[in-house]
PDB file of C-alpha atoms and ligand atoms in Angstrom:
ATOM      1  CA  MET A 718     114.295 127.521 129.130  1.00 91.00           C
ATOM      2  CA  LEU A 719     112.504 127.909 132.502  1.00 98.00           C
ATOM      3  CA  LYS A 720     115.512 129.173 134.468  1.00 98.00           C
ATOM      4  CA  GLY A 721     114.493 131.864 136.961  1.00 98.00           C
ATOM      5  CA  LYS A 722     110.859 130.694 136.958  1.00 98.00           C
ATOM      6  CA  THR A 723     108.992 129.134 139.881  1.00 98.00           C
ATOM      7  CA  ALA A 724     106.390 126.456 139.159  1.00 98.00           C
ATOM      8  CA  LEU A 725     103.668 125.425 141.613  1.00 98.00           C
ATOM      9  CA  ILE A 726     102.378 121.963 140.694  1.00 98.00           C
ATOM     10  CA  THR A 727      99.515 120.329 142.583  1.00 98.00           C
ATOM     11  CA  GLY A 728      99.351 116.560 143.046  1.00 98.00           C
ATOM     12  CA  ALA A 729     103.035 116.314 142.153  1.00 98.00           C
ATOM     13  CA  SER A 730     104.098 113.584 144.577  1.00 98.00           C
ATOM     14  CA  ARG A 731     103.516 110.956 141.868  1.00 97.00           C
ATOM     15  CA  GLY A 732     102.051 110.240 138.431  1.00 97.00           C
ATOM     16  CA  ILE A 733     101.543 112.984 135.865  1.00 98.00           C
ATOM     17  CA  GLY A 734     102.241 115.780 138.380  1.00 98.00           C
ATOM     18  CA  ALA A 735     105.630 114.316 139.339  1.00 98.00           C
ATOM     19  CA  ALA A 736     106.559 113.919 135.658  1.00 98.00           C
ATOM     20  CA  ILE A 737     105.677 117.572 135.007  1.00 99.00           C
ATOM     21  CA  ALA A 738     107.699 118.680 138.047  1.00 98.00           C
ATOM     22  CA  GLU A 739     110.733 116.695 136.821  1.00 98.00           C
ATOM     23  CA  LYS A 740     110.400 118.034 133.272  1.00 98.00           C
ATOM     24  CA  TYR A 741     110.219 121.634 134.509  1.00 99.00           C
ATOM     25  CA  ALA A 742     113.182 121.055 136.841  1.00 98.00           C
ATOM     26  CA  SER A 743     115.175 119.648 133.897  1.00 98.00           C
ATOM     27  CA  MET A 744     114.459 122.967 132.145  1.00 98.00           C
ATOM     28  CA  GLY A 745     115.811 124.926 135.132  1.00 98.00           C
ATOM     29  CA  ALA A 746     112.615 125.900 136.980  1.00 98.00           C
ATOM     30  CA  ASP A 747     112.381 125.957 140.757  1.00 98.00           C
ATOM     31  CA  ILE A 748     109.621 123.673 141.973  1.00 98.00           C
ATOM     32  CA  ALA A 749     106.932 123.929 144.659  1.00 98.00           C
ATOM     33  CA  ILE A 750     105.209 120.565 145.060  1.00 98.00           C
ATOM     34  CA  VAL A 751     101.715 120.874 146.540  1.00 98.00           C
ATOM     35  CA  ASP A 752     100.108 117.590 147.505  1.00 98.00           C
ATOM     36  CA  TYR A 753      97.583 116.066 149.856  1.00 95.00           C
ATOM     37  CA  GLY A 754     100.033 113.367 150.838  1.00 92.00           C
ATOM     38  CA  ASP A 755     103.738 113.051 151.538  1.00 95.00           C
ATOM     39  CA  ALA A 756     105.991 114.288 148.712  1.00 97.00           C
ATOM     40  CA  GLU A 757     109.394 114.048 150.409  1.00 97.00           C
ATOM     41  CA  ASP A 758     110.647 111.283 148.067  1.00 97.00           C
ATOM     42  CA  GLU A 759     109.776 113.281 144.959  1.00 98.00           C
ATOM     43  CA  LYS A 760     111.308 116.422 146.482  1.00 98.00           C
ATOM     44  CA  ALA A 761     114.570 114.566 147.199  1.00 98.00           C
ATOM     45  CA  LYS A 762     114.628 113.076 143.676  1.00 98.00           C
ATOM     46  CA  ILE A 763     114.233 116.471 141.991  1.00 98.00           C
ATOM     47  CA  ALA A 764     116.816 118.117 144.259  1.00 98.00           C
ATOM     48  CA  SER A 765     119.438 115.436 143.641  1.00 98.00           C
ATOM     49  CA  GLU A 766     118.852 114.999 139.889  1.00 98.00           C
ATOM     50  CA  TYR A 767     118.383 118.612 138.801  1.00 98.00           C
ATOM     51  CA  GLY A 768     119.907 120.804 141.545  1.00 96.00           C
ATOM     52  CA  VAL A 769     117.080 123.353 141.444  1.00 98.00           C
ATOM     53  CA  LYS A 770     115.325 124.775 144.509  1.00 98.00           C
ATOM     54  CA  VAL A 771     112.475 122.457 145.465  1.00 98.00           C
ATOM     55  CA  GLU A 772     110.082 122.455 148.415  1.00 98.00           C
ATOM     56  CA  SER A 773     107.019 120.386 149.202  1.00 98.00           C
ATOM     57  CA  TYR A 774     103.844 121.594 150.904  1.00 98.00           C
ATOM     58  CA  LYS A 775     100.914 119.602 152.251  1.00 98.00           C
ATOM     59  CA  CYS A 776      97.603 121.050 151.117  1.00 98.00           C
ATOM     60  CA  ASP A 777      94.108 119.854 150.303  1.00 98.00           C
ATOM     61  CA  VAL A 778      93.249 121.855 147.180  1.00 98.00           C
ATOM     62  CA  SER A 779      89.518 121.498 147.837  1.00 98.00           C
ATOM     63  CA  SER A 780      89.930 123.946 150.753  1.00 98.00           C
ATOM     64  CA  PRO A 781      90.046 127.643 149.730  1.00 98.00           C
ATOM     65  CA  ASP A 782      91.789 128.608 152.991  1.00 98.00           C
ATOM     66  CA  ALA A 783      94.436 125.903 152.609  1.00 98.00           C
ATOM     67  CA  CYS A 784      95.137 127.100 149.042  1.00 98.00           C
ATOM     68  CA  LYS A 785      95.449 130.709 150.197  1.00 98.00           C
ATOM     69  CA  GLU A 786      97.866 129.699 152.965  1.00 98.00           C
ATOM     70  CA  VAL A 787     100.025 127.514 150.745  1.00 98.00           C
ATOM     71  CA  VAL A 788     100.285 130.172 148.024  1.00 98.00           C
ATOM     72  CA  LYS A 789     101.386 132.708 150.660  1.00 98.00           C
ATOM     73  CA  ALA A 790     104.006 130.280 151.998  1.00 98.00           C
ATOM     74  CA  ILE A 791     105.347 129.565 148.497  1.00 98.00           C
ATOM     75  CA  THR A 792     105.413 133.265 147.595  1.00 98.00           C
ATOM     76  CA  ASP A 793     107.391 133.955 150.784  1.00 98.00           C
ATOM     77  CA  ASP A 794     109.803 131.059 150.160  1.00 98.00           C
ATOM     78  CA  PHE A 795     110.373 131.556 146.420  1.00 98.00           C
ATOM     79  CA  GLY A 796     109.646 135.285 145.947  1.00 97.00           C
ATOM     80  CA  GLY A 797     106.732 134.656 143.555  1.00 97.00           C
ATOM     81  CA  ILE A 798     105.016 132.129 141.312  1.00 98.00           C
ATOM     82  CA  ASP A 799     105.292 132.152 137.494  1.00 98.00           C
ATOM     83  CA  ILE A 800     103.678 128.841 136.516  1.00 98.00           C
ATOM     84  CA  LEU A 801     100.656 127.127 138.088  1.00 98.00           C
ATOM     85  CA  VAL A 802      99.782 123.554 137.121  1.00 99.00           C
ATOM     86  CA  ASN A 803      96.422 122.371 138.447  1.00 99.00           C
ATOM     87  CA  ASN A 804      96.993 118.629 138.268  1.00 98.00           C
ATOM     88  CA  ALA A 805      95.613 117.213 141.569  1.00 98.00           C
ATOM     89  CA  GLY A 806      92.646 115.020 140.769  1.00 98.00           C
ATOM     90  CA  ILE A 807      90.639 112.034 141.958  1.00 97.00           C
ATOM     91  CA  THR A 808      88.070 109.573 140.629  1.00 97.00           C
ATOM     92  CA  ARG A 809      85.110 107.990 142.457  1.00 97.00           C
ATOM     93  CA  ASP A 810      83.473 106.075 139.596  1.00 96.00           C
ATOM     94  CA  ASN A 811      79.895 104.860 139.863  1.00 98.00           C
ATOM     95  CA  LEU A 812      76.761 104.792 137.751  1.00 98.00           C
ATOM     96  CA  ILE A 813      74.473 107.802 138.203  1.00 98.00           C
ATOM     97  CA  VAL A 814      71.704 105.815 139.906  1.00 98.00           C
ATOM     98  CA  THR A 815      74.080 104.377 142.498  1.00 98.00           C
ATOM     99  CA  MET A 816      76.463 107.318 142.900  1.00 98.00           C
ATOM    100  CA  GLU A 817      76.508 108.662 146.456  1.00 98.00           C
ATOM    101  CA  GLU A 818      76.286 112.400 146.992  1.00 98.00           C
ATOM    102  CA  ALA A 819      79.654 112.219 148.761  1.00 98.00           C
ATOM    103  CA  GLU A 820      81.242 110.630 145.671  1.00 98.00           C
ATOM    104  CA  PHE A 821      79.916 113.408 143.455  1.00 98.00           C
ATOM    105  CA  ASP A 822      80.931 116.188 145.856  1.00 98.00           C
ATOM    106  CA  ALA A 823      84.430 114.824 146.499  1.00 98.00           C
ATOM    107  CA  VAL A 824      85.334 114.723 142.810  1.00 98.00           C
ATOM    108  CA  ILE A 825      83.864 118.146 142.024  1.00 99.00           C
ATOM    109  CA  GLY A 826      85.497 119.518 145.200  1.00 98.00           C
ATOM    110  CA  THR A 827      89.008 118.343 144.401  1.00 98.00           C
ATOM    111  CA  ASN A 828      89.069 118.547 140.608  1.00 98.00           C
ATOM    112  CA  LEU A 829      86.971 121.592 139.756  1.00 99.00           C
ATOM    113  CA  LYS A 830      86.804 123.616 142.955  1.00 99.00           C
ATOM    114  CA  GLY A 831      90.459 122.806 143.696  1.00 99.00           C
ATOM    115  CA  THR A 832      91.455 124.254 140.315  1.00 99.00           C
ATOM    116  CA  PHE A 833      89.341 127.363 140.948  1.00 99.00           C
ATOM    117  CA  ASN A 834      90.786 127.733 144.463  1.00 99.00           C
ATOM    118  CA  MET A 835      94.371 127.690 143.231  1.00 98.00           C
ATOM    119  CA  ILE A 836      93.730 130.081 140.316  1.00 98.00           C
ATOM    120  CA  LYS A 837      92.014 132.479 142.728  1.00 98.00           C
ATOM    121  CA  ALA A 838      94.793 132.171 145.318  1.00 98.00           C
ATOM    122  CA  CYS A 839      97.512 132.849 142.699  1.00 98.00           C
ATOM    123  CA  GLY A 840      95.535 135.421 140.686  1.00 97.00           C
ATOM    124  CA  ARG A 841      96.778 138.640 142.309  1.00 95.00           C
ATOM    125  CA  ASN A 842     100.361 137.358 142.189  1.00 94.00           C
ATOM    126  CA  PHE A 843     100.079 136.919 138.399  1.00 97.00           C
ATOM    127  CA  ILE A 844      98.337 140.271 137.883  1.00 96.00           C
ATOM    128  CA  ARG A 845     100.961 142.111 139.946  1.00 94.00           C
ATOM    129  CA  ARG A 846     103.830 140.471 138.034  1.00 95.00           C
ATOM    130  CA  LYS A 847     102.075 140.863 134.650  1.00 97.00           C
ATOM    131  CA  TYR A 848     103.152 137.334 133.864  1.00 98.00           C
ATOM    132  CA  GLY A 849     101.776 133.858 134.323  1.00 98.00           C
ATOM    133  CA  LYS A 850     101.252 130.470 132.755  1.00 98.00           C
ATOM    134  CA  ILE A 851      98.326 128.451 134.080  1.00 98.00           C
ATOM    135  CA  ILE A 852      97.979 124.857 132.925  1.00 99.00           C
ATOM    136  CA  ASN A 853      94.898 122.899 133.977  1.00 99.00           C
ATOM    137  CA  ILE A 854      94.800 119.122 133.650  1.00 99.00           C
ATOM    138  CA  ALA A 855      91.394 118.173 132.242  1.00 99.00           C
ATOM    139  CA  SER A 856      90.630 114.813 130.594  1.00 98.00           C
ATOM    140  CA  VAL A 857      89.162 113.312 127.431  1.00 98.00           C
ATOM    141  CA  SER A 858      86.473 112.080 129.833  1.00 97.00           C
ATOM    142  CA  ALA A 859      85.081 115.644 129.629  1.00 98.00           C
ATOM    143  CA  LEU A 860      84.894 115.448 125.840  1.00 98.00           C
ATOM    144  CA  LEU A 861      83.572 111.892 125.514  1.00 96.00           C
ATOM    145  CA  GLY A 862      81.366 111.587 128.611  1.00 97.00           C
ATOM    146  CA  ILE A 863      82.468 108.228 130.018  1.00 94.00           C
ATOM    147  CA  ALA A 864      79.790 105.978 131.569  1.00 95.00           C
ATOM    148  CA  GLY A 865      80.410 105.647 135.313  1.00 96.00           C
ATOM    149  CA  GLN A 866      82.132 109.045 135.474  1.00 97.00           C
ATOM    150  CA  ALA A 867      79.255 111.533 135.856  1.00 98.00           C
ATOM    151  CA  ASN A 868      81.200 113.261 138.618  1.00 98.00           C
ATOM    152  CA  TYR A 869      84.617 113.077 136.947  1.00 98.00           C
ATOM    153  CA  SER A 870      83.520 113.976 133.376  1.00 98.00           C
ATOM    154  CA  SER A 871      81.518 116.913 134.764  1.00 98.00           C
ATOM    155  CA  SER A 872      84.414 118.148 136.881  1.00 99.00           C
ATOM    156  CA  LYS A 873      86.769 118.034 133.898  1.00 98.00           C
ATOM    157  CA  ALA A 874      84.226 119.718 131.596  1.00 99.00           C
ATOM    158  CA  GLY A 875      83.985 122.438 134.263  1.00 99.00           C
ATOM    159  CA  ILE A 876      87.774 122.771 134.182  1.00 99.00           C
ATOM    160  CA  ILE A 877      87.644 123.342 130.419  1.00 99.00           C
ATOM    161  CA  ALA A 878      85.076 126.155 130.879  1.00 99.00           C
ATOM    162  CA  LEU A 879      87.116 127.589 133.754  1.00 99.00           C
ATOM    163  CA  THR A 880      90.220 127.556 131.528  1.00 99.00           C
ATOM    164  CA  LYS A 881      88.462 129.717 128.944  1.00 99.00           C
ATOM    165  CA  VAL A 882      87.077 132.135 131.551  1.00 98.00           C
ATOM    166  CA  THR A 883      90.546 132.457 133.099  1.00 98.00           C
ATOM    167  CA  ALA A 884      92.108 133.064 129.673  1.00 98.00           C
ATOM    168  CA  ARG A 885      89.657 135.916 129.083  1.00 98.00           C
ATOM    169  CA  GLU A 886      89.867 137.476 132.564  1.00 98.00           C
ATOM    170  CA  PHE A 887      93.671 137.372 132.804  1.00 98.00           C
ATOM    171  CA  GLY A 888      94.622 137.819 129.135  1.00 98.00           C
ATOM    172  CA  GLY A 889      95.147 141.574 129.460  1.00 98.00           C
ATOM    173  CA  LYS A 890      97.757 140.935 132.157  1.00 98.00           C
ATOM    174  CA  ASN A 891      99.942 138.690 129.996  1.00 98.00           C
ATOM    175  CA  VAL A 892      98.695 135.542 131.727  1.00 98.00           C
ATOM    176  CA  CYS A 893      97.986 132.509 129.535  1.00 98.00           C
ATOM    177  CA  CYS A 894      95.699 129.686 130.632  1.00 98.00           C
ATOM    178  CA  ASN A 895      95.389 126.408 128.747  1.00 99.00           C
ATOM    179  CA  ALA A 896      94.103 122.924 129.465  1.00 99.00           C
ATOM    180  CA  ILE A 897      95.564 119.522 128.674  1.00 99.00           C
ATOM    181  CA  ALA A 898      93.118 116.669 128.117  1.00 98.00           C
ATOM    182  CA  PRO A 899      94.980 113.393 128.605  1.00 98.00           C
ATOM    183  CA  GLY A 900      93.537 110.087 127.452  1.00 97.00           C
ATOM    184  CA  PHE A 901      94.515 106.911 129.289  1.00 95.00           C
ATOM    185  CA  ILE A 902      97.939 107.449 130.879  1.00 97.00           C
ATOM    186  CA  LYS A 903      99.873 104.811 132.864  1.00 95.00           C
ATOM    187  CA  THR A 904      99.593 105.924 136.527  1.00 93.00           C
ATOM    188  CA  LYS A 905      98.124 104.711 139.803  1.00 90.00           C
ATOM    189  CA  MET A 906      94.771 106.142 138.637  1.00 85.00           C
ATOM    190  CA  THR A 907      94.628 103.700 135.710  1.00 85.00           C
ATOM    191  CA  GLU A 908      96.451 100.703 137.202  1.00 82.00           C
ATOM    192  CA  GLU A 909      93.302  98.592 137.306  1.00 76.00           C
ATOM    193  CA  LEU A 910      92.860  98.768 133.530  1.00 73.00           C
ATOM    194  CA  GLY A 911      94.043  95.576 131.847  1.00 66.00           C
ATOM    195  CA  SER A 912      96.029  95.545 128.597  1.00 63.00           C
ATOM    196  CA  ASP A 913      93.189  93.589 126.923  1.00 64.00           C
ATOM    197  CA  ASP A 914      90.521  96.128 127.875  1.00 72.00           C
ATOM    198  CA  GLU A 915      88.048  97.148 125.184  1.00 77.00           C
ATOM    199  CA  PHE A 916      89.034 100.825 125.381  1.00 76.00           C
ATOM    200  CA  LEU A 917      92.619 100.020 124.314  1.00 82.00           C
ATOM    201  CA  LYS A 918      91.337  98.784 120.956  1.00 87.00           C
ATOM    202  CA  GLN A 919      89.789 102.226 120.424  1.00 92.00           C
ATOM    203  CA  ILE A 920      93.098 104.089 120.780  1.00 95.00           C
ATOM    204  CA  PRO A 921      94.565 104.586 117.282  1.00 96.00           C
ATOM    205  CA  LEU A 922      98.133 104.441 118.662  1.00 96.00           C
ATOM    206  CA  LYS A 923      97.244 101.108 120.399  1.00 92.00           C
ATOM    207  CA  ARG A 924      98.944 101.861 123.698  1.00 92.00           C
ATOM    208  CA  LEU A 925      98.447 103.745 126.949  1.00 94.00           C
ATOM    209  CA  GLY A 926     100.198 107.074 127.229  1.00 97.00           C
ATOM    210  CA  GLU A 927     103.282 107.632 129.395  1.00 97.00           C
ATOM    211  CA  VAL A 928     103.369 110.414 132.001  1.00 98.00           C
ATOM    212  CA  GLU A 929     106.204 111.979 129.983  1.00 98.00           C
ATOM    213  CA  ASP A 930     103.839 112.358 127.003  1.00 98.00           C
ATOM    214  CA  VAL A 931     101.768 114.760 129.100  1.00 98.00           C
ATOM    215  CA  ALA A 932     104.816 116.448 130.661  1.00 98.00           C
ATOM    216  CA  LYS A 933     106.204 117.358 127.225  1.00 98.00           C
ATOM    217  CA  LEU A 934     103.061 119.326 126.365  1.00 99.00           C
ATOM    218  CA  ALA A 935     103.003 120.898 129.844  1.00 99.00           C
ATOM    219  CA  ALA A 936     106.591 122.030 129.203  1.00 98.00           C
ATOM    220  CA  PHE A 937     105.600 123.679 125.920  1.00 98.00           C
ATOM    221  CA  LEU A 938     102.644 125.444 127.569  1.00 98.00           C
ATOM    222  CA  ALA A 939     104.868 126.749 130.395  1.00 98.00           C
ATOM    223  CA  SER A 940     107.573 128.005 128.026  1.00 98.00           C
ATOM    224  CA  PRO A 941     107.843 131.193 125.938  1.00 98.00           C
ATOM    225  CA  GLU A 942     107.253 128.977 122.863  1.00 98.00           C
ATOM    226  CA  SER A 943     103.514 129.146 123.645  1.00 98.00           C
ATOM    227  CA  ASP A 944     103.258 132.869 124.494  1.00 98.00           C
ATOM    228  CA  TYR A 945     100.465 133.511 121.958  1.00 98.00           C
ATOM    229  CA  ILE A 946      98.370 130.475 122.903  1.00 98.00           C
ATOM    230  CA  THR A 947      95.613 130.843 125.498  1.00 98.00           C
ATOM    231  CA  GLY A 948      92.185 129.336 126.200  1.00 98.00           C
ATOM    232  CA  GLU A 949      93.076 126.135 124.336  1.00 98.00           C
ATOM    233  CA  VAL A 950      92.293 122.521 125.225  1.00 98.00           C
ATOM    234  CA  ILE A 951      94.900 120.144 123.821  1.00 98.00           C
ATOM    235  CA  LYS A 952      94.489 116.355 123.878  1.00 98.00           C
ATOM    236  CA  VAL A 953      97.292 113.906 124.647  1.00 98.00           C
ATOM    237  CA  ASP A 954      95.384 110.708 123.986  1.00 98.00           C
ATOM    238  CA  GLY A 955      96.903 108.691 121.150  1.00 98.00           C
ATOM    239  CA  GLY A 956      93.994 109.782 118.953  1.00 98.00           C
ATOM    240  CA  LEU A 957      91.281 108.333 121.230  1.00 96.00           C
ATOM    241  CA  ALA A 958      88.918 111.320 121.248  1.00 97.00           C
ATOM    242  CA  MET A 959      89.448 112.743 117.746  1.00 96.00           C
TER     243      MET A 959
HETATM  244  P1  NAP B2381      97.426 110.018 140.623  1.00 72.43           P
HETATM  245  O1  NAP B2381      98.577 109.147 140.309  1.00 72.43           O
HETATM  246  O2  NAP B2381      96.289 109.472 141.388  1.00 72.43           O
HETATM  247  O3  NAP B2381      97.982 111.329 141.357  1.00 72.43           O
HETATM  248  C1  NAP B2381      97.116 112.328 141.798  1.00 72.43           C
HETATM  249  C2  NAP B2381      97.830 113.172 142.819  1.00 72.43           C
HETATM  250  O4  NAP B2381      96.906 114.183 143.256  1.00 72.43           O
HETATM  251  C3  NAP B2381      98.253 112.387 144.053  1.00 72.43           C
HETATM  252  O5  NAP B2381      99.550 112.790 144.419  1.00 72.43           O
HETATM  253  C4  NAP B2381      97.227 112.817 145.093  1.00 72.43           C
HETATM  254  O6  NAP B2381      97.692 112.828 146.435  1.00 72.43           O
HETATM  255  C5  NAP B2381      96.971 114.241 144.682  1.00 72.43           C
HETATM  256  N1  NAP B2381      95.713 114.718 145.243  1.00 72.43           N
HETATM  257  C6  NAP B2381      94.506 114.088 145.238  1.00 72.43           C
HETATM  258  N2  NAP B2381      93.602 114.831 145.871  1.00 72.43           N
HETATM  259  C7  NAP B2381      94.241 115.961 146.292  1.00 72.43           C
HETATM  260  C8  NAP B2381      93.830 117.105 147.014  1.00 72.43           C
HETATM  261  N3  NAP B2381      92.568 117.256 147.429  1.00 72.43           N
HETATM  262  N4  NAP B2381      94.748 118.060 147.285  1.00 72.43           N
HETATM  263  C9  NAP B2381      96.026 117.918 146.880  1.00 72.43           C
HETATM  264  N5  NAP B2381      96.473 116.855 146.194  1.00 72.43           N
HETATM  265  C10 NAP B2381      95.587 115.890 145.898  1.00 72.43           C
HETATM  266  O7  NAP B2381      96.785 110.640 139.315  1.00 72.43           O
HETATM  267  P2  NAP B2381      97.363 110.881 137.838  1.00 72.43           P
HETATM  268  O8  NAP B2381      96.919 109.763 136.990  1.00 72.43           O
HETATM  269  O9  NAP B2381      98.791 111.280 137.888  1.00 72.43           O
HETATM  270  O10 NAP B2381      96.449 112.126 137.439  1.00 72.43           O
HETATM  271  C11 NAP B2381      96.888 113.468 137.520  1.00 72.43           C
HETATM  272  C12 NAP B2381      95.828 114.351 136.858  1.00 72.43           C
HETATM  273  O11 NAP B2381      95.643 113.923 135.512  1.00 72.43           O
HETATM  274  C13 NAP B2381      94.457 114.267 137.516  1.00 72.43           C
HETATM  275  O12 NAP B2381      93.839 115.532 137.487  1.00 72.43           O
HETATM  276  C14 NAP B2381      93.696 113.309 136.626  1.00 72.43           C
HETATM  277  O13 NAP B2381      92.305 113.510 136.674  1.00 72.43           O
HETATM  278  C15 NAP B2381      94.274 113.681 135.278  1.00 72.43           C
HETATM  279  N6  NAP B2381      94.120 112.640 134.260  1.00 72.43           N
HETATM  280  C16 NAP B2381      94.722 111.439 134.426  1.00 72.43           C
HETATM  281  C17 NAP B2381      94.564 110.454 133.441  1.00 72.43           C
HETATM  282  C18 NAP B2381      95.207 109.101 133.536  1.00 72.43           C
HETATM  283  O14 NAP B2381      94.931 108.265 132.656  1.00 72.43           O
HETATM  284  N7  NAP B2381      96.047 108.830 134.524  1.00 72.43           N
HETATM  285  C19 NAP B2381      93.780 110.739 132.325  1.00 72.43           C
HETATM  286  C20 NAP B2381      93.184 111.978 132.192  1.00 72.43           C
HETATM  287  C21 NAP B2381      93.374 112.938 133.185  1.00 72.43           C
HETATM  288  P3  NAP B2381      97.684 111.494 147.346  1.00 72.43           P
HETATM  289  O15 NAP B2381      98.940 110.821 147.009  1.00 72.43           O
HETATM  290  O16 NAP B2381      97.659 111.984 148.733  1.00 72.43           O
HETATM  291  O17 NAP B2381      96.449 110.737 146.968  1.00 72.43           O
END
């Protein structure tokens, strides 16, 4: 269902981003992995399992210039970009009174500014092609306000606002922009959470989410099945934040 489309996915060397890249590849999309770190293993996995075109690019999404350069390289290599998934994200948890300025700035810089940088860098490409699907990975942390996550909750709340602005600014050019708000998903980011943690008791489905749970919604939002949906924030959280 995504054959002939090119998807740029940030933070796709592992975790939720890698699951989204694999899901899109299984639907026939060509994949551009954009990551801070090394993504050669994930690139090789996608190439061998799905036989689509796949390239990986090193880029720090918090840098506007790096985003501009990587989008140009991907456009040259693939001929254009149809789907942008802003998934790269970090946490630097601390209570407000002890949070360092650097911890606040790093999380806002990667999560919120990184998402803005990539939307800006891809914007003209989408407008020119009169087509685009932008999927931003937010978090239920934005909706709940989690203690110890002043930086992270704020960055994700900013992403939700940015999603709505993008939906309005690009809507006339047939570009949809939606956000996914995952709850607690099993990845490196959540590996320190124990199975007996208090938060688990608050999840109606009584389990952590799998990366594939998020990838399935990302697939829907990238496909023609969601062509009349824009500016939405959809939770994948086992009922945690209802
Ligand atoms: P993860 O396993 O830590 O993966 C994050 C990826 O983003 C890593 O590959 C990381 O690269 C990359 N990255 C970090 N900073 C970057 C930067 N400045 N530029 C480019 N790439 C960068 O995280 P995850 O759990 O899969 O989370 C993916 C997204 O879902 C994040 O936005 C996160 O906030 C969101 N989310 C996750 C959960 C959860 O429970 N896991 C819940 C809600 C929302 P390196 O390998 O180099 O570090």
